[in-house]
Each structure stands twice: as structure tokens, then as C-alpha cells.
GROMACS .gro file of C-alpha atoms in nm:
model
  266
    1MET     CA    1   0.003   0.000  -0.003
    2GLY     CA    2   0.120   0.345  -0.076
    3ALA     CA    3   0.207   0.589   0.197
    4THR     CA    4  -0.089   0.781   0.320
    5PRO     CA    5  -0.040   1.142   0.239
    6SER     CA    6  -0.011   1.347   0.555
    7ARG     CA    7  -0.266   1.604   0.619
    8ALA     CA    8  -0.160   1.960   0.583
    9PRO     CA    9  -0.155   2.140   0.911
   10ARG     CA   10  -0.436   2.390   0.967
   11LEU     CA   11  -0.325   2.743   0.925
   12MET     CA   12  -0.412   2.985   1.191
   13SER     CA   13  -0.558   3.324   1.115
   14ALA     CA   14  -0.307   3.584   1.002
   15VAL     CA   15  -0.486   3.852   1.203
   16PRO     CA   16  -0.301   3.897   1.539
   17PRO     CA   17  -0.510   3.896   1.853
   18PRO     CA   18  -0.564   4.226   2.021
   19PRO     CA   19  -0.292   4.302   2.275
   20THR     CA   20  -0.382   4.222   2.632
   21ASP     CA   21  -0.078   4.356   2.807
   22ASP     CA   22  -0.223   4.567   3.084
   23LEU     CA   23   0.116   4.704   3.170
   24ARG     CA   24   0.127   4.909   2.852
   25ARG     CA   25   0.122   5.285   2.914
   26PHE     CA   26  -0.202   5.464   2.851
   27SER     CA   27  -0.036   5.695   2.602
   28ASP     CA   28   0.102   5.393   2.404
   29VAL     CA   29  -0.260   5.252   2.381
   30LEU     CA   30  -0.390   5.588   2.253
   31GLU     CA   31  -0.124   5.598   1.989
   32ASP     CA   32  -0.187   5.233   1.883
   33LEU     CA   33  -0.564   5.311   1.849
   34GLY     CA   34  -0.488   5.623   1.632
   35SER     CA   35  -0.257   5.427   1.393
   36ALA     CA   36  -0.456   5.095   1.376
   37PRO     CA   37  -0.609   4.994   1.044
   38GLY     CA   38  -0.972   5.087   0.969
   39ALA     CA   39  -1.142   5.412   0.900
   40LYS     CA   40  -1.361   5.396   1.218
   41LEU     CA   41  -1.271   5.358   1.579
   42THR     CA   42  -1.549   5.179   1.762
   43MET     CA   43  -1.637   5.189   2.133
   44ALA     CA   44  -1.587   4.811   2.138
   45GLU     CA   45  -1.233   4.842   2.008
   46LEU     CA   46  -1.168   5.120   2.265
   47VAL     CA   47  -1.296   4.896   2.553
   48ALA     CA   48  -1.097   4.597   2.435
   49ALA     CA   49  -0.771   4.786   2.396
   50PHE     CA   50  -0.742   4.874   2.770
   51GLY     CA   51  -0.802   4.524   2.906
   52GLU     CA   52  -0.853   4.511   3.277
   53ARG     CA   53  -0.791   4.888   3.300
   54GLY     CA   54  -1.102   4.949   3.093
   55PHE     CA   55  -1.303   5.091   3.377
   56GLY     CA   56  -1.050   5.357   3.466
   57ALA     CA   57  -0.959   5.440   3.101
   58MET     CA   58  -1.320   5.467   2.981
   59ILE     CA   59  -1.424   5.679   3.283
   60LEU     CA   60  -1.120   5.899   3.228
   61ILE     CA   61  -1.201   5.965   2.860
   62LEU     CA   62  -1.567   6.025   2.925
   63SER     CA   63  -1.494   6.262   3.222
   64LEU     CA   64  -1.250   6.467   3.019
   65LEU     CA   65  -1.510   6.500   2.742
   66ALA     CA   66  -1.775   6.598   2.991
   67LEU     CA   67  -1.555   6.885   3.115
   68LEU     CA   68  -1.588   7.054   2.776
   69PRO     CA   69  -1.875   7.310   2.736
   70TRP     CA   70  -2.190   7.144   2.616
   71PRO     CA   71  -2.547   7.262   2.573
   72PRO     CA   72  -2.796   7.191   2.856
   73GLY     CA   73  -2.850   6.824   2.901
   74GLY     CA   74  -2.526   6.736   2.721
   75LYS     CA   75  -2.349   6.624   3.037
   76ALA     CA   76  -2.613   6.344   3.084
   77VAL     CA   77  -2.478   6.181   2.757
   78PHE     CA   78  -2.151   6.116   2.936
   79ALA     CA   79  -2.292   6.060   3.282
   80ILE     CA   80  -2.505   5.761   3.178
   81PRO     CA   81  -2.222   5.541   3.057
   82ILE     CA   82  -2.006   5.657   3.356
   83ILE     CA   83  -2.287   5.548   3.595
   84LEU     CA   84  -2.322   5.212   3.423
   85MET     CA   85  -1.946   5.139   3.437
   86SER     CA   86  -1.915   5.261   3.798
   87LEU     CA   87  -2.190   5.024   3.905
   88GLU     CA   88  -2.010   4.739   3.725
   89LEU     CA   89  -1.686   4.831   3.907
   90ALA     CA   90  -1.869   4.840   4.243
   91PHE     CA   91  -2.012   4.492   4.177
   92GLN     CA   92  -1.668   4.356   4.099
   93ARG     CA   93  -1.704   4.290   3.730
   94LYS     CA   94  -1.370   4.216   3.567
   95SER     CA   95  -1.441   4.372   3.223
   96VAL     CA   96  -1.651   4.659   3.100
   97TRP     CA   97  -2.000   4.568   2.968
   98LEU     CA   98  -2.193   4.815   2.754
   99PRO     CA   99  -2.508   4.773   2.541
  100ARG     CA  100  -2.448   4.658   2.189
  101TRP     CA  101  -2.573   4.983   2.035
  102MET     CA  102  -2.317   5.175   2.247
  103LEU     CA  103  -2.037   4.933   2.156
  104GLN     CA  104  -2.109   4.985   1.787
  105SER     CA  105  -2.101   5.359   1.800
  106SER     CA  106  -1.776   5.491   1.632
  107VAL     CA  107  -1.576   5.805   1.545
  108SER     CA  108  -1.337   5.870   1.262
  109ARG     CA  109  -0.993   5.724   1.338
  110ALA     CA  110  -0.819   6.006   1.161
  111ALA     CA  111  -1.008   6.258   1.365
  112PHE     CA  112  -0.920   6.071   1.689
  113ALA     CA  113  -0.551   6.057   1.585
  114SER     CA  114  -0.554   6.425   1.510
  115LEU     CA  115  -0.718   6.506   1.837
  116ILE     CA  116  -0.457   6.341   2.052
  117VAL     CA  117  -0.149   6.479   1.878
  118LYS     CA  118  -0.264   6.828   1.774
  119PRO     CA  119  -0.140   7.102   2.007
  120PHE     CA  120  -0.384   7.291   2.216
  121ALA     CA  121  -0.471   7.643   2.100
  122ALA     CA  122  -0.724   7.910   2.191
  123PRO     CA  123  -1.045   7.921   1.990
  124GLU     CA  124  -1.002   8.069   1.646
  125TRP     CA  125  -1.225   8.372   1.729
  126LEU     CA  126  -1.011   8.451   2.031
  127ARG     CA  127  -0.685   8.419   1.848
  128ARG     CA  128  -0.808   8.644   1.572
  129TRP     CA  129  -0.928   8.903   1.830
  130VAL     CA  130  -0.608   8.899   2.032
  131LEU     CA  131  -0.386   8.917   1.723
  132THR     CA  132  -0.578   9.202   1.550
  133PHE     CA  133  -0.696   9.402   1.856
  134LYS     CA  134  -0.565   9.759   1.879
  135ILE     CA  135  -0.692  10.075   2.038
  136ARG     CA  136  -0.576  10.438   2.009
  137ILE     CA  137  -0.580  10.682   2.298
  138GLY     CA  138  -0.450  11.006   2.184
  139ARG     CA  139  -0.117  10.942   2.002
  140ARG     CA  140  -0.058  10.612   2.164
  141ARG     CA  141  -0.167  10.275   2.030
  142TYR     CA  142  -0.229   9.986   2.256
  143VAL     CA  143  -0.213   9.615   2.162
  144PHE     CA  144  -0.173   9.289   2.351
  145THR     CA  145   0.181   9.210   2.459
  146ASN     CA  146   0.390   8.959   2.261
  147ARG     CA  147   0.361   8.708   2.542
  148VAL     CA  148  -0.021   8.714   2.529
  149ARG     CA  149  -0.006   8.685   2.146
  150ARG     CA  150   0.225   8.387   2.171
  151MET     CA  151  -0.007   8.221   2.423
  152VAL     CA  152  -0.306   8.213   2.187
  153ARG     CA  153  -0.108   8.099   1.881
  154ARG     CA  154  -0.098   7.737   1.789
  155ARG     CA  155   0.263   7.632   1.847
  156PRO     CA  156   0.385   7.322   1.652
  157HIS     CA  157   0.548   7.178   1.959
  158GLY     CA  158   0.291   7.294   2.211
  159LEU     CA  159   0.100   7.086   2.463
  160SER     CA  160  -0.125   6.815   2.315
  161VAL     CA  161  -0.349   6.549   2.475
  162LEU     CA  162  -0.080   6.289   2.424
  163LYS     CA  163   0.194   6.502   2.587
  164MET     CA  164  -0.039   6.583   2.876
  165VAL     CA  165  -0.112   6.209   2.925
  166GLN     CA  166   0.261   6.129   2.910
  167GLY     CA  167   0.326   6.392   3.174
  168ILE     CA  168   0.063   6.253   3.404
  169GLU     CA  169   0.208   5.903   3.353
  170ARG     CA  170   0.545   6.027   3.481
  171LEU     CA  171   0.377   6.152   3.801
  172THR     CA  172   0.154   5.850   3.874
  173ARG     CA  173   0.273   5.499   3.962
  174PRO     CA  174   0.134   5.194   4.159
  175ARG     CA  175   0.137   5.284   4.529
  176LEU     CA  176  -0.087   5.252   4.833
  177ALA     CA  177  -0.222   4.921   4.707
  178LEU     CA  178  -0.485   4.912   4.982
  179LEU     CA  179  -0.665   5.199   4.812
  180THR     CA  180  -0.673   5.021   4.468
  181GLY     CA  181  -0.778   4.674   4.569
  182ASP     CA  182  -1.113   4.501   4.517
  183VAL     CA  183  -1.275   4.639   4.833
  184ALA     CA  184  -1.153   4.989   4.752
  185ASP     CA  185  -1.285   4.949   4.396
  186THR     CA  186  -1.634   4.890   4.529
  187PHE     CA  187  -1.623   5.217   4.733
  188THR     CA  188  -1.468   5.403   4.439
  189GLY     CA  189  -1.740   5.274   4.205
  190LEU     CA  190  -2.019   5.395   4.430
  191VAL     CA  191  -1.865   5.729   4.478
  192CYS     CA  192  -1.825   5.767   4.097
  193VAL     CA  193  -2.198   5.695   4.058
  194VAL     CA  194  -2.281   5.986   4.287
  195LEU     CA  195  -2.033   6.216   4.119
  196ALA     CA  196  -2.172   6.131   3.766
  197LEU     CA  197  -2.532   6.205   3.892
  198ILE     CA  198  -2.417   6.547   4.032
  199MET     CA  199  -2.229   6.622   3.709
  200ALA     CA  200  -2.551   6.576   3.511
  201LEU     CA  201  -2.748   6.820   3.732
  202PRO     CA  202  -2.808   7.178   3.592
  203ILE     CA  203  -2.610   7.350   3.861
  204PRO     CA  204  -2.386   7.649   3.777
  205PHE     CA  205  -2.030   7.526   3.776
  206GLY     CA  206  -2.160   7.209   3.937
  207ASP     CA  207  -2.010   6.990   3.664
  208ALA     CA  208  -1.644   7.102   3.711
  209LEU     CA  209  -1.570   6.965   4.060
  210PRO     CA  210  -1.733   6.618   4.010
  211GLY     CA  211  -1.571   6.603   3.664
  212VAL     CA  212  -1.220   6.667   3.805
  213ALA     CA  213  -1.288   6.415   4.090
  214LEU     CA  214  -1.395   6.155   3.837
  215VAL     CA  215  -1.071   6.220   3.638
  216LEU     CA  216  -0.859   6.164   3.952
  217PHE     CA  217  -1.041   5.840   4.053
  218ALA     CA  218  -1.010   5.717   3.698
  219LEU     CA  219  -0.633   5.787   3.696
  220GLY     CA  220  -0.597   5.600   4.030
  221MET     CA  221  -0.784   5.303   3.899
  222MET     CA  222  -0.599   5.296   3.575
  223GLN     CA  223  -0.251   5.348   3.716
  224ARG     CA  224  -0.322   5.172   4.050
  225ASP     CA  225  -0.213   5.486   4.221
  226GLY     CA  226  -0.361   5.525   4.578
  227VAL     CA  227  -0.239   5.894   4.591
  228ALA     CA  228  -0.469   5.980   4.296
  229ILE     CA  229  -0.759   5.806   4.473
  230LEU     CA  230  -0.685   6.019   4.786
  231LEU     CA  231  -0.690   6.333   4.573
  232GLY     CA  232  -1.018   6.218   4.411
  233ALA     CA  233  -1.163   6.174   4.767
  234ALA     CA  234  -1.047   6.526   4.860
  235MET     CA  235  -1.209   6.667   4.550
  236THR     CA  236  -1.522   6.472   4.630
  237GLY     CA  237  -1.526   6.646   4.974
  238ALA     CA  238  -1.489   6.987   4.806
  239CYS     CA  239  -1.783   6.889   4.573
  240ALA     CA  240  -1.996   6.799   4.872
  241LEU     CA  241  -1.922   7.129   5.039
  242TYR     CA  242  -2.011   7.318   4.722
  243MET     CA  243  -2.338   7.123   4.694
  244ILE     CA  244  -2.422   7.211   5.058
  245LEU     CA  245  -2.342   7.575   4.988
  246ILE     CA  246  -2.568   7.566   4.683
  247TRP     CA  247  -2.855   7.397   4.878
  248THR     CA  248  -2.819   7.642   5.159
  249THR     CA  249  -2.829   7.939   4.922
  250VAL     CA  250  -3.142   7.801   4.744
  251VAL     CA  251  -3.321   7.728   5.074
  252GLU     CA  252  -3.237   8.082   5.199
  253GLY     CA  253  -3.353   8.240   4.878
  254VAL     CA  254  -3.687   8.047   4.885
  255HIS     CA  255  -3.734   8.142   5.246
  256HIS     CA  256  -3.683   8.509   5.181
  257LEU     CA  257  -3.904   8.496   4.874
  258ALA     CA  258  -4.185   8.329   5.079
  259HIS     CA  259  -4.143   8.594   5.350
  260TRP     CA  260  -4.161   8.875   5.090
  261VAL     CA  261  -4.471   8.729   4.933
  262THR     CA  262  -4.636   8.683   5.274
  263ARG     CA  263  -4.571   9.043   5.363
  264LEU     CA  264  -4.695   9.158   5.021
  265ILE     CA  265  -5.024   8.966   5.048
  266GLY     CA  266  -5.074   9.055   5.416
   0.00000   0.00000   0.00000
């Protein structure tokens, strides 16, 4: 009998699996996402790229976006997924779960890559106004100083999102492990739920303090840095004091208004 031909070995897919090294720097992950193939960057790809650090990374990105000026009700768009992920963190989930429709949402990869590497600059209207402003008083002409004019210009080597993240990475490191363990994550998740709820409320300047606190908690979770967690707790305390001040002011205003109406009617 002739020799039985050996079966050809099965070839594995040429597509490499997504990296799962949770020790990669956050800035490296951002760069990889910006240069990966495909015209669209999906939320599912974003979640998968950060591995076990997905909670901290996603809350960080959403909190930074929420700090930008948005029309009334715009903060709630970011608060809802933050609340969902914070609850998952509090209940000790090991990976981020989001609804399918949210995972399928996407942005342009080119726009994302440009966003993280493009230097910050003042808004175009402000740059134009500062650079062209001049006023004459008698024989003297007044313009903004060169220092101010340089500050509003877009500098090719100025601060960008990526440089800012790299600077933060140099300041943060794993420390105070007791504040970044499983028990601490439960407490942190519940606090982040409250902060996200406050951030969504229509309170003057009420979104800034909880937003900054969320950023600090997210950095602490992502970098396993207990000092960042402590700073987030301190900012949460400042947020609570601000909310008490707002509540006291509203109650006093209502009391005086009711007193004035009573006197007017009586």
C-alpha cells in the first residue's frame, strides 16, 4: 500500500489577536488606537484595547469629554455610561460591559489621531481678536503684549493631549495598594456613581468639581495609584461642600421669597 499522504496542518488566522498587556502605558494605547487599520474607531475596540484597565480608562476619557462646554443636557450623555461602568466596578465585574448599540458607536480614526497629537490652542475667534486688537488713546496705540499673542497662537510643539497624558504617567505609579484593591474599587465605584449624577445636574459650575474628581479616581484606578484616589476623595469632599453651599443658598432664597410674598399679601 502506498504511503498515506499526511494532512496539511491547519493554518491559523493571520490576524493577530488584540494586545492584552495591561502594563502598557495609557499613552501607548492611545497611539496604537490612532494608527490601527480601519477608518472607524468603535467603542468596542476602545474597551478591548485597555483590558482590565478598561473601567479607569473609559471613565477618564468620558470625564474629560464631559468637562468641555456642552449645551444643557449634554452632560447626561456622558454621565449615563459613567454610571453604568461605575456600578459594574462596584459589583466587582472584571471587564466593561456596555449595550451593543453603544459598543457599535464609532468616530473617525483620523479625527481621533489628530485630536490626541494636535497641540492645544485658543479658539479661532479669540486668536483672531487678540492678534488684531488695537486701540488708540491720543497718539498712543495699545495692543496685546507679545507674550499674550504667543499664548493664543498654535505652536507646533505645544501641549497636546498625548503630551499631557505622558506627563501624568510620569507623576503616577502603583502605590498605596490598599486603596486600589477589590474592596476599595467597590467604594470608588459607588462614589463615581454619585459624582456622575451630580455632574448631570443643571447646577452653575456644578459639573467641574465632580468632573475633576472623576478624572482623579479614573487615573487612580488605571495606574493603580492610591495617591490619585486620595486626591479624588479630597475633590469629592470639596464637591460635597459646594453642593451644601448651593443647597443652603437655594433654601435661604426660597425662605426670603416666601417671606416677601407673605408680607406683600398681608
